[in-house]
């Protein structure tokens, strides 16, 4: 734990790296960027609802919680019944959650 009581790592990423990445100004505020931002905010503040499912979890946020949300985001991103903006937000969240977990970026 860090001096302020927060975890030093979020999944495999150091908290300060996640914070710095989340603080970067978005080049554009498209749906995927908004989904990514929701995932970063959730990872940094587990009191927030999950970016795709809206689930809340008991603290602390575990890697399993991030992995379950990443799976839900991938499923939503591939769901042709969802409107494209919702699918794009899910793709952004899935990419960010996968990065937090140490996975390679999604393609397609």
JSON list of C-alpha atoms in Angstrom, two decimals:
[
{"chain": "A", "resi": 1, "resn": "UNK", "atom": "CA", "xyz": [0.00, 0.00, 0.00]},
{"chain": "A", "resi": 2, "resn": "UNK", "atom": "CA", "xyz": [1.06, 3.56, -0.60]},
{"chain": "A", "resi": 3, "resn": "UNK", "atom": "CA", "xyz": [1.28, 6.27, 2.04]},
{"chain": "A", "resi": 4, "resn": "UNK", "atom": "CA", "xyz": [-2.31, 7.39, 1.39]},
{"chain": "A", "resi": 5, "resn": "UNK", "atom": "CA", "xyz": [-3.63, 3.85, 1.94]},
{"chain": "A", "resi": 6, "resn": "UNK", "atom": "CA", "xyz": [-4.34, 3.10, -1.72]},
{"chain": "A", "resi": 7, "resn": "UNK", "atom": "CA", "xyz": [-2.93, 0.11, -3.51]},
{"chain": "A", "resi": 8, "resn": "UNK", "atom": "CA", "xyz": [0.41, 0.69, -5.25]},
{"chain": "A", "resi": 9, "resn": "UNK", "atom": "CA", "xyz": [-0.72, -1.38, -8.25]},
{"chain": "A", "resi": 10, "resn": "UNK", "atom": "CA", "xyz": [-3.97, -1.69, -10.16]},
{"chain": "A", "resi": 11, "resn": "UNK", "atom": "CA", "xyz": [-3.80, -5.21, -11.57]},
{"chain": "A", "resi": 12, "resn": "UNK", "atom": "CA", "xyz": [-0.33, -5.27, -13.22]},
{"chain": "A", "resi": 13, "resn": "UNK", "atom": "CA", "xyz": [0.06, -1.48, -13.66]},
{"chain": "A", "resi": 14, "resn": "UNK", "atom": "CA", "xyz": [1.54, 0.89, -11.09]},
{"chain": "A", "resi": 15, "resn": "UNK", "atom": "CA", "xyz": [-1.15, 3.26, -9.78]},
{"chain": "A", "resi": 16, "resn": "UNK", "atom": "CA", "xyz": [0.87, 6.35, -10.75]},
{"chain": "A", "resi": 17, "resn": "UNK", "atom": "CA", "xyz": [1.11, 5.10, -14.37]},
{"chain": "A", "resi": 18, "resn": "UNK", "atom": "CA", "xyz": [-2.65, 4.48, -14.49]},
{"chain": "A", "resi": 19, "resn": "UNK", "atom": "CA", "xyz": [-3.28, 7.94, -13.04]},
{"chain": "A", "resi": 20, "resn": "UNK", "atom": "CA", "xyz": [-0.92, 9.61, -15.52]},
{"chain": "A", "resi": 21, "resn": "UNK", "atom": "CA", "xyz": [-2.52, 7.76, -18.43]},
{"chain": "A", "resi": 22, "resn": "UNK", "atom": "CA", "xyz": [-6.04, 8.64, -17.26]},
{"chain": "A", "resi": 23, "resn": "UNK", "atom": "CA", "xyz": [-5.03, 12.31, -16.84]},
{"chain": "A", "resi": 24, "resn": "UNK", "atom": "CA", "xyz": [-3.82, 12.68, -20.43]},
{"chain": "A", "resi": 25, "resn": "UNK", "atom": "CA", "xyz": [-6.17, 14.91, -22.37]},
{"chain": "A", "resi": 26, "resn": "UNK", "atom": "CA", "xyz": [-8.17, 12.95, -24.92]},
{"chain": "A", "resi": 27, "resn": "UNK", "atom": "CA", "xyz": [-7.31, 13.87, -28.50]},
{"chain": "A", "resi": 28, "resn": "UNK", "atom": "CA", "xyz": [-10.98, 13.58, -29.26]},
{"chain": "A", "resi": 29, "resn": "UNK", "atom": "CA", "xyz": [-13.97, 12.80, -27.11]},
{"chain": "A", "resi": 30, "resn": "UNK", "atom": "CA", "xyz": [-15.43, 9.99, -29.16]},
{"chain": "A", "resi": 31, "resn": "UNK", "atom": "CA", "xyz": [-17.41, 7.11, -27.68]},
{"chain": "A", "resi": 32, "resn": "UNK", "atom": "CA", "xyz": [-14.37, 4.81, -27.39]},
{"chain": "A", "resi": 33, "resn": "UNK", "atom": "CA", "xyz": [-12.43, 7.49, -25.49]},
{"chain": "A", "resi": 34, "resn": "UNK", "atom": "CA", "xyz": [-15.38, 7.94, -23.12]},
{"chain": "A", "resi": 35, "resn": "UNK", "atom": "CA", "xyz": [-15.49, 4.18, -22.50]},
{"chain": "A", "resi": 36, "resn": "UNK", "atom": "CA", "xyz": [-11.76, 4.14, -21.78]},
{"chain": "A", "resi": 37, "resn": "UNK", "atom": "CA", "xyz": [-12.11, 7.09, -19.40]},
{"chain": "A", "resi": 38, "resn": "UNK", "atom": "CA", "xyz": [-14.90, 5.31, -17.51]},
{"chain": "A", "resi": 39, "resn": "UNK", "atom": "CA", "xyz": [-12.67, 2.25, -17.12]},
{"chain": "A", "resi": 40, "resn": "UNK", "atom": "CA", "xyz": [-9.75, 4.35, -15.83]},
{"chain": "A", "resi": 41, "resn": "UNK", "atom": "CA", "xyz": [-12.02, 6.18, -13.39]},
{"chain": "A", "resi": 42, "resn": "UNK", "atom": "CA", "xyz": [-13.40, 2.90, -12.07]},
{"chain": "A", "resi": 43, "resn": "UNK", "atom": "CA", "xyz": [-9.94, 1.42, -11.65]},
{"chain": "A", "resi": 44, "resn": "UNK", "atom": "CA", "xyz": [-8.77, 4.50, -9.74]},
{"chain": "A", "resi": 45, "resn": "UNK", "atom": "CA", "xyz": [-11.97, 4.84, -7.70]},
{"chain": "A", "resi": 46, "resn": "UNK", "atom": "CA", "xyz": [-13.67, 1.47, -7.10]},
{"chain": "A", "resi": 47, "resn": "UNK", "atom": "CA", "xyz": [-16.71, 3.25, -5.64]},
{"chain": "A", "resi": 48, "resn": "UNK", "atom": "CA", "xyz": [-17.71, 4.17, -9.19]},
{"chain": "A", "resi": 49, "resn": "UNK", "atom": "CA", "xyz": [-19.93, 1.79, -11.15]},
{"chain": "A", "resi": 50, "resn": "UNK", "atom": "CA", "xyz": [-18.28, -0.54, -13.66]},
{"chain": "A", "resi": 51, "resn": "UNK", "atom": "CA", "xyz": [-18.03, 1.07, -17.12]},
{"chain": "A", "resi": 52, "resn": "UNK", "atom": "CA", "xyz": [-20.13, -1.48, -19.02]},
{"chain": "A", "resi": 53, "resn": "UNK", "atom": "CA", "xyz": [-22.20, -3.49, -16.55]},
{"chain": "A", "resi": 54, "resn": "UNK", "atom": "CA", "xyz": [-22.62, -0.79, -13.92]},
{"chain": "A", "resi": 55, "resn": "UNK", "atom": "CA", "xyz": [-21.83, -3.35, -11.21]},
{"chain": "A", "resi": 56, "resn": "UNK", "atom": "CA", "xyz": [-20.55, -2.36, -7.83]},
{"chain": "A", "resi": 57, "resn": "UNK", "atom": "CA", "xyz": [-18.17, -4.57, -5.88]},
{"chain": "A", "resi": 58, "resn": "UNK", "atom": "CA", "xyz": [-16.96, -4.88, -2.34]},
{"chain": "A", "resi": 59, "resn": "UNK", "atom": "CA", "xyz": [-13.66, -3.12, -1.85]},
{"chain": "A", "resi": 60, "resn": "UNK", "atom": "CA", "xyz": [-10.89, -3.55, -2.72]},
{"chain": "A", "resi": 61, "resn": "UNK", "atom": "CA", "xyz": [-11.34, -3.97, -6.45]},
{"chain": "A", "resi": 62, "resn": "UNK", "atom": "CA", "xyz": [-9.73, -7.28, -7.42]},
{"chain": "A", "resi": 63, "resn": "UNK", "atom": "CA", "xyz": [-8.18, -8.36, -10.72]},
{"chain": "A", "resi": 64, "resn": "UNK", "atom": "CA", "xyz": [-11.08, -10.81, -11.09]},
{"chain": "A", "resi": 65, "resn": "UNK", "atom": "CA", "xyz": [-13.51, -7.85, -11.02]},
{"chain": "A", "resi": 66, "resn": "UNK", "atom": "CA", "xyz": [-11.53, -6.10, -13.75]},
{"chain": "A", "resi": 67, "resn": "UNK", "atom": "CA", "xyz": [-11.36, -9.31, -15.80]},
{"chain": "A", "resi": 68, "resn": "UNK", "atom": "CA", "xyz": [-15.11, -9.92, -15.53]},
{"chain": "A", "resi": 69, "resn": "UNK", "atom": "CA", "xyz": [-15.81, -6.37, -16.66]},
{"chain": "A", "resi": 70, "resn": "UNK", "atom": "CA", "xyz": [-13.32, -6.72, -19.52]},
{"chain": "A", "resi": 71, "resn": "UNK", "atom": "CA", "xyz": [-15.14, -9.85, -20.69]},
{"chain": "A", "resi": 72, "resn": "UNK", "atom": "CA", "xyz": [-18.50, -8.05, -20.50]},
{"chain": "A", "resi": 73, "resn": "UNK", "atom": "CA", "xyz": [-17.02, -5.15, -22.47]},
{"chain": "A", "resi": 74, "resn": "UNK", "atom": "CA", "xyz": [-15.74, -7.47, -25.21]},
{"chain": "A", "resi": 75, "resn": "UNK", "atom": "CA", "xyz": [-19.15, -9.13, -25.44]},
{"chain": "A", "resi": 76, "resn": "UNK", "atom": "CA", "xyz": [-20.90, -5.74, -25.65]},
{"chain": "A", "resi": 77, "resn": "UNK", "atom": "CA", "xyz": [-18.42, -4.50, -28.27]},
{"chain": "A", "resi": 78, "resn": "UNK", "atom": "CA", "xyz": [-19.28, -7.49, -30.46]},
{"chain": "A", "resi": 79, "resn": "UNK", "atom": "CA", "xyz": [-23.07, -7.34, -29.95]},
{"chain": "A", "resi": 80, "resn": "UNK", "atom": "CA", "xyz": [-24.67, -6.27, -33.24]},
{"chain": "A", "resi": 81, "resn": "UNK", "atom": "CA", "xyz": [-27.94, -5.52, -31.40]},
{"chain": "A", "resi": 82, "resn": "UNK", "atom": "CA", "xyz": [-26.32, -2.59, -29.57]},
{"chain": "A", "resi": 83, "resn": "UNK", "atom": "CA", "xyz": [-26.10, 0.84, -31.22]},
{"chain": "A", "resi": 84, "resn": "UNK", "atom": "CA", "xyz": [-22.64, 1.68, -32.55]},
{"chain": "A", "resi": 85, "resn": "UNK", "atom": "CA", "xyz": [-21.90, 4.35, -29.91]},
{"chain": "A", "resi": 86, "resn": "UNK", "atom": "CA", "xyz": [-22.53, 1.79, -27.14]},
{"chain": "A", "resi": 87, "resn": "UNK", "atom": "CA", "xyz": [-20.32, -0.74, -28.90]},
{"chain": "A", "resi": 88, "resn": "UNK", "atom": "CA", "xyz": [-17.58, 1.87, -29.33]},
{"chain": "A", "resi": 89, "resn": "UNK", "atom": "CA", "xyz": [-17.73, 2.78, -25.61]},
{"chain": "A", "resi": 90, "resn": "UNK", "atom": "CA", "xyz": [-17.47, -0.93, -24.80]},
{"chain": "A", "resi": 91, "resn": "UNK", "atom": "CA", "xyz": [-14.42, -1.26, -27.11]},
{"chain": "A", "resi": 92, "resn": "UNK", "atom": "CA", "xyz": [-12.73, 1.64, -25.32]},
{"chain": "A", "resi": 93, "resn": "UNK", "atom": "CA", "xyz": [-13.46, 0.12, -21.92]},
{"chain": "A", "resi": 94, "resn": "UNK", "atom": "CA", "xyz": [-12.30, -3.34, -23.06]},
{"chain": "A", "resi": 95, "resn": "UNK", "atom": "CA", "xyz": [-9.03, -1.95, -24.40]},
{"chain": "A", "resi": 96, "resn": "UNK", "atom": "CA", "xyz": [-8.31, -0.09, -21.16]},
{"chain": "A", "resi": 97, "resn": "UNK", "atom": "CA", "xyz": [-9.29, -2.97, -18.90]},
{"chain": "A", "resi": 98, "resn": "UNK", "atom": "CA", "xyz": [-7.16, -5.35, -20.95]},
{"chain": "A", "resi": 99, "resn": "UNK", "atom": "CA", "xyz": [-4.20, -2.97, -20.67]},
{"chain": "A", "resi": 100, "resn": "UNK", "atom": "CA", "xyz": [-4.68, -2.77, -16.89]},
{"chain": "A", "resi": 101, "resn": "UNK", "atom": "CA", "xyz": [-4.63, -6.57, -16.75]},
{"chain": "A", "resi": 102, "resn": "UNK", "atom": "CA", "xyz": [-1.51, -6.81, -18.92]},
{"chain": "A", "resi": 103, "resn": "UNK", "atom": "CA", "xyz": [-3.19, -8.16, -22.04]},
{"chain": "A", "resi": 104, "resn": "UNK", "atom": "CA", "xyz": [-2.19, -7.22, -25.56]},
{"chain": "A", "resi": 105, "resn": "UNK", "atom": "CA", "xyz": [-4.42, -4.63, -27.24]},
{"chain": "A", "resi": 106, "resn": "UNK", "atom": "CA", "xyz": [-7.54, -5.88, -28.99]},
{"chain": "A", "resi": 107, "resn": "UNK", "atom": "CA", "xyz": [-7.59, -5.86, -32.76]},
{"chain": "A", "resi": 108, "resn": "UNK", "atom": "CA", "xyz": [-10.80, -5.53, -34.68]}
]
